[in-house]
Amino acid sequence: MDAPTTTSGENGMPGGDGWFRPRMAAWAPPADSPERVPAQRPASAAREGSADAVLIRRTMAEIGPIADKVTSYFYALLFVRHPELRALFPAAMDIQRERLLKALLTAAEHLDNTSVLVDYLQNLGRGHRKYGTRAEHYPAVGECLIGALSRYATAVWSPEAEAAWVRAYTTISQVMIDAAAADELRSPAWWHAEVVTHDLRTPDVAILTVRPDQPYPFLAGQYTSVETPWWPRVWRHYSFASAPRSDGLLTFHVKAVPAGWVSNALVHRARPGDVIRLGPPTGSMTVDHTTDSGLLCLGGGTGIAPIKALVEDVAERGARRPVEVFYGARTDHDLYDIDTMLRLQQSHPWLSVRAVIDQQAHIQLPDAVRDYGPWNEYDAYLSGPPGMIRSGVDTLRDIGVPSSRIRHDSVEELLVVGS
C-alpha cells in the first residue's frame, strides 16, 4: 500500500469514511468494461483531464519543498483514523514516505498520458496484493491523502483543485483495484520460496537460488520483490539472474548495502532451508524476439544479473544475433560473476563480453562503449545503479542510439513503488 497514493471537516480534516465512495461508484463503468480508465474520451472530457493535470501538478509543486511534512501528516492521519490499516505497513516508515511521494509525482507526470499511466497503475495494483490491500482500503487512503494536501498546499488549494484530486484519485484507485481483481483470478498474491543454495561470492555479494512452492512464470530481464522472514512487510526489488529454467529454480544476485535490511538479511543471514516470499514478476526490459537486431548490454555491479538472463534467453531461442556485453565494476574484486560470463562467451560465438574496471581504465562503463560500435542498429539494455543508467542513456543517445531502442527499468527503485 505504498502508493495509494473533502469537503473538509473540523480543523481542515477530511470527512467520514464514505466520502469517496459515491464518486467511485458513480464513476465506475459496467463490470464487463475491459479498462476502467476511459482511453477514448470526448473532447470535453479530454480538456477536463488536462485542466485537472494542471491543478494537480501545481499542488505537487507547492508541497515539494515540504514533502516530508505532508507525507508524515498523511500517514499519521491514516493511522489515527484507521488504526486497522497500520498492520499493512512496515514497522519503519521512512522509506515508505519517500515512496508515496514518488508515486504521486509519477502519476502527476503522466496524468494526460493514459497508456503510460494505466500500465504504471496496473503494476501498482497487482503489486499491492502482497500487502493484503483490498478495495475497501482505498477510500480511507484517498480521504487522508487529500486531507494532507489541503492542509499544506494552502496557497494553491481551492474547490477546483480538490475536485481535480478527487477525480484523479478515483480514477487511479479504480485502475489499481481492477488490476488486482484481474490478477487474483490467475495468480497468488505472493509465492513462498525455499533457499536451495547460498553462494557468498564476495564479503557483500551473494548469489541465491530458490525453489518456489508453485510455478512462477516470468520472462528473462524481469524482476520481482522479495520479503525475508526477518523483516516482515519490507520488500525490495531483485532481478532474475537467469532465464526461466525447466527445474523451476530462480536465481538472484544480492549486494548488501549500508542500512539495507533486506539485502543484508539475504547476504549475511539467509541459509539453505530458509523460506522467503516473492511478489509477482514485473518489468519490461525483455528481449524482442520478433527482430534479429543485435543486443548491446550494459551491466554494472549486480546489474549483470538480468543481463546474464537476457543472454541465456537469446541462446535458448537458438538465434545467432550478436550480443555485446559490457560488464562494469569498480575493481577486479567486484567482477564477481565474470567467470560465468566468459564461459557463456566461449559457448556462443555471437556473444562478446568486455569487462570495464573503473579504477584501471579511469573511465566509467557508459563511456567505454564509445570506443566500439556503431550501435545505432542495436537494441540497448542497461541495468545497474541509477547513476549508471542515467549516464548510460545520455551516452547512448549521444552516439546515435534512438531512444526507442534503449531499454531499462526505472532508475527510481524501478518506479514500482509497491515493492
PDB file of N, CA, C and O in Angstrom, residues 26 51 85 89 91 100 121 163 167 197-198 204 235 242 253 257 273 307 318 327 352 376 379 391 398:
ATOM      1  N   ALA A  26     -20.135   6.126  -8.794  1.00  0.00           N
ATOM      2  CA  ALA A  26     -20.716   6.844  -9.929  1.00  0.00           C
ATOM      3  C   ALA A  26     -19.793   6.821 -11.138  1.00  0.00           C
ATOM      4  O   ALA A  26     -20.247   6.805 -12.273  1.00  0.00           O
ATOM      5  N   ALA A  51      -7.007  20.011 -17.694  1.00  0.00           N
ATOM      6  CA  ALA A  51      -7.117  21.037 -16.658  1.00  0.00           C
ATOM      7  C   ALA A  51      -6.841  20.440 -15.288  1.00  0.00           C
ATOM      8  O   ALA A  51      -6.192  21.057 -14.440  1.00  0.00           O
ATOM      9  N   LEU A  85      -5.360  -0.295   9.591  1.00  0.00           N
ATOM     10  CA  LEU A  85      -4.507  -0.330   8.400  1.00  0.00           C
ATOM     11  C   LEU A  85      -3.020  -0.343   8.746  1.00  0.00           C
ATOM     12  O   LEU A  85      -2.192  -0.611   7.875  1.00  0.00           O
ATOM     13  N   PHE A  89       1.603  -2.043   6.902  1.00  0.00           N
ATOM     14  CA  PHE A  89       2.814  -1.291   6.609  1.00  0.00           C
ATOM     15  C   PHE A  89       3.985  -1.802   7.437  1.00  0.00           C
ATOM     16  O   PHE A  89       3.806  -2.379   8.510  1.00  0.00           O
ATOM     17  N   ALA A  91       7.313  -1.719   9.964  1.00  0.00           N
ATOM     18  CA  ALA A  91       7.465  -1.044  11.253  1.00  0.00           C
ATOM     19  C   ALA A  91       8.096   0.332  11.084  1.00  0.00           C
ATOM     20  O   ALA A  91       7.668   1.304  11.705  1.00  0.00           O
ATOM     21  N   LEU A 100       5.592   7.079  -1.311  1.00  0.00           N
ATOM     22  CA  LEU A 100       4.311   7.723  -1.577  1.00  0.00           C
ATOM     23  C   LEU A 100       4.519   8.940  -2.465  1.00  0.00           C
ATOM     24  O   LEU A 100       3.810   9.139  -3.456  1.00  0.00           O
ATOM     25  N   LEU A 121      -0.108   2.103 -13.152  1.00  0.00           N
ATOM     26  CA  LEU A 121      -1.050   1.854 -12.063  1.00  0.00           C
ATOM     27  C   LEU A 121      -1.449   0.386 -11.973  1.00  0.00           C
ATOM     28  O   LEU A 121      -1.667  -0.144 -10.877  1.00  0.00           O
ATOM     29  N   ALA A 163     -11.547  19.110  -6.343  1.00  0.00           N
ATOM     30  CA  ALA A 163     -12.335  18.290  -7.264  1.00  0.00           C
ATOM     31  C   ALA A 163     -11.432  17.557  -8.247  1.00  0.00           C
ATOM     32  O   ALA A 163     -11.683  16.398  -8.606  1.00  0.00           O
ATOM     33  N   ARG A 167     -11.251  13.464  -8.635  1.00  0.00           N
ATOM     34  CA  ARG A 167     -11.398  12.741  -9.908  1.00  0.00           C
ATOM     35  C   ARG A 167     -10.164  11.896 -10.205  1.00  0.00           C
ATOM     36  O   ARG A 167     -10.261  10.742 -10.624  1.00  0.00           O
ATOM     37  N   THR A 197      20.409 -22.834  -2.507  1.00  0.00           N
ATOM     38  CA  THR A 197      21.850 -22.610  -2.378  1.00  0.00           C
ATOM     39  C   THR A 197      22.101 -21.152  -2.038  1.00  0.00           C
ATOM     40  O   THR A 197      21.318 -20.261  -2.398  1.00  0.00           O
ATOM     41  N   HIS A 198      23.211 -20.913  -1.342  1.00  0.00           N
ATOM     42  CA  HIS A 198      23.610 -19.553  -0.960  1.00  0.00           C
ATOM     43  C   HIS A 198      25.111 -19.471  -1.156  1.00  0.00           C
ATOM     44  O   HIS A 198      25.888 -20.059  -0.405  1.00  0.00           O
ATOM     45  N   ASP A 204      30.259  -9.013   0.429  1.00  0.00           N
ATOM     46  CA  ASP A 204      28.949  -8.349   0.452  1.00  0.00           C
ATOM     47  C   ASP A 204      28.063  -8.690  -0.750  1.00  0.00           C
ATOM     48  O   ASP A 204      27.046  -8.038  -0.981  1.00  0.00           O
ATOM     49  N   TRP A 235       9.748  -5.068   1.589  1.00  0.00           N
ATOM     50  CA  TRP A 235      10.009  -5.729   0.310  1.00  0.00           C
ATOM     51  C   TRP A 235      11.041  -4.925  -0.474  1.00  0.00           C
ATOM     52  O   TRP A 235      11.034  -3.695  -0.457  1.00  0.00           O
ATOM     53  N   SER A 242      18.680 -15.455 -14.285  1.00  0.00           N
ATOM     54  CA  SER A 242      18.697 -16.490 -15.319  1.00  0.00           C
ATOM     55  C   SER A 242      17.384 -16.445 -16.066  1.00  0.00           C
ATOM     56  O   SER A 242      16.389 -15.887 -15.579  1.00  0.00           O
ATOM     57  N   HIS A 253      21.051 -12.187  -7.619  1.00  0.00           N
ATOM     58  CA  HIS A 253      22.316 -11.649  -7.156  1.00  0.00           C
ATOM     59  C   HIS A 253      21.995 -10.513  -6.187  1.00  0.00           C
ATOM     60  O   HIS A 253      21.277  -9.575  -6.552  1.00  0.00           O
ATOM     61  N   VAL A 257      23.900  -3.627   1.159  1.00  0.00           N
ATOM     62  CA  VAL A 257      24.174  -2.189   1.157  1.00  0.00           C
ATOM     63  C   VAL A 257      24.026  -1.654   2.573  1.00  0.00           C
ATOM     64  O   VAL A 257      23.308  -2.229   3.392  1.00  0.00           O
ATOM     65  N   GLY A 273      17.311 -23.734   3.179  1.00  0.00           N
ATOM     66  CA  GLY A 273      16.231 -24.145   4.054  1.00  0.00           C
ATOM     67  C   GLY A 273      15.365 -22.992   4.510  1.00  0.00           C
ATOM     68  O   GLY A 273      14.201 -23.195   4.885  1.00  0.00           O
ATOM     69  N   ILE A 307      21.240  -9.071 -17.204  1.00  0.00           N
ATOM     70  CA  ILE A 307      21.954  -9.163 -18.485  1.00  0.00           C
ATOM     71  C   ILE A 307      22.282 -10.629 -18.778  1.00  0.00           C
ATOM     72  O   ILE A 307      22.117 -11.116 -19.906  1.00  0.00           O
ATOM     73  N   GLY A 318      17.962 -20.149 -29.841  1.00  0.00           N
ATOM     74  CA  GLY A 318      18.749 -20.654 -30.958  1.00  0.00           C
ATOM     75  C   GLY A 318      19.144 -19.588 -31.958  1.00  0.00           C
ATOM     76  O   GLY A 318      19.647 -19.900 -33.034  1.00  0.00           O
ATOM     77  N   TYR A 327      30.523  -5.316 -18.963  1.00  0.00           N
ATOM     78  CA  TYR A 327      30.341  -5.648 -17.552  1.00  0.00           C
ATOM     79  C   TYR A 327      31.195  -4.683 -16.742  1.00  0.00           C
ATOM     80  O   TYR A 327      32.421  -4.755 -16.759  1.00  0.00           O
ATOM     81  N   SER A 352      29.908 -11.421 -27.114  1.00  0.00           N
ATOM     82  CA  SER A 352      31.175 -10.793 -26.744  1.00  0.00           C
ATOM     83  C   SER A 352      31.014 -10.151 -25.371  1.00  0.00           C
ATOM     84  O   SER A 352      30.046  -9.436 -25.121  1.00  0.00           O
ATOM     85  N   ASN A 376      23.859   2.083 -33.517  1.00  0.00           N
ATOM     86  CA  ASN A 376      22.531   2.642 -33.834  1.00  0.00           C
ATOM     87  C   ASN A 376      21.545   1.589 -34.325  1.00  0.00           C
ATOM     88  O   ASN A 376      20.339   1.815 -34.315  1.00  0.00           O
ATOM     89  N   ASP A 379      19.602  -2.954 -30.134  1.00  0.00           N
ATOM     90  CA  ASP A 379      18.716  -2.674 -29.012  1.00  0.00           C
ATOM     91  C   ASP A 379      19.576  -2.654 -27.756  1.00  0.00           C
ATOM     92  O   ASP A 379      20.297  -3.621 -27.483  1.00  0.00           O
ATOM     93  N   SER A 391      23.494   8.067 -16.879  1.00  0.00           N
ATOM     94  CA  SER A 391      24.612   8.450 -17.751  1.00  0.00           C
ATOM     95  C   SER A 391      24.672   7.548 -18.970  1.00  0.00           C
ATOM     96  O   SER A 391      25.045   7.994 -20.073  1.00  0.00           O
ATOM     97  N   ASP A 398      23.809  10.162 -27.288  1.00  0.00           N
ATOM     98  CA  ASP A 398      24.840  11.000 -27.908  1.00  0.00           C
ATOM     99  C   ASP A 398      25.508  10.309 -29.087  1.00  0.00           C
ATOM    100  O   ASP A 398      25.921  10.968 -30.051  1.00  0.00           O
TER     101      ASP A 398
END
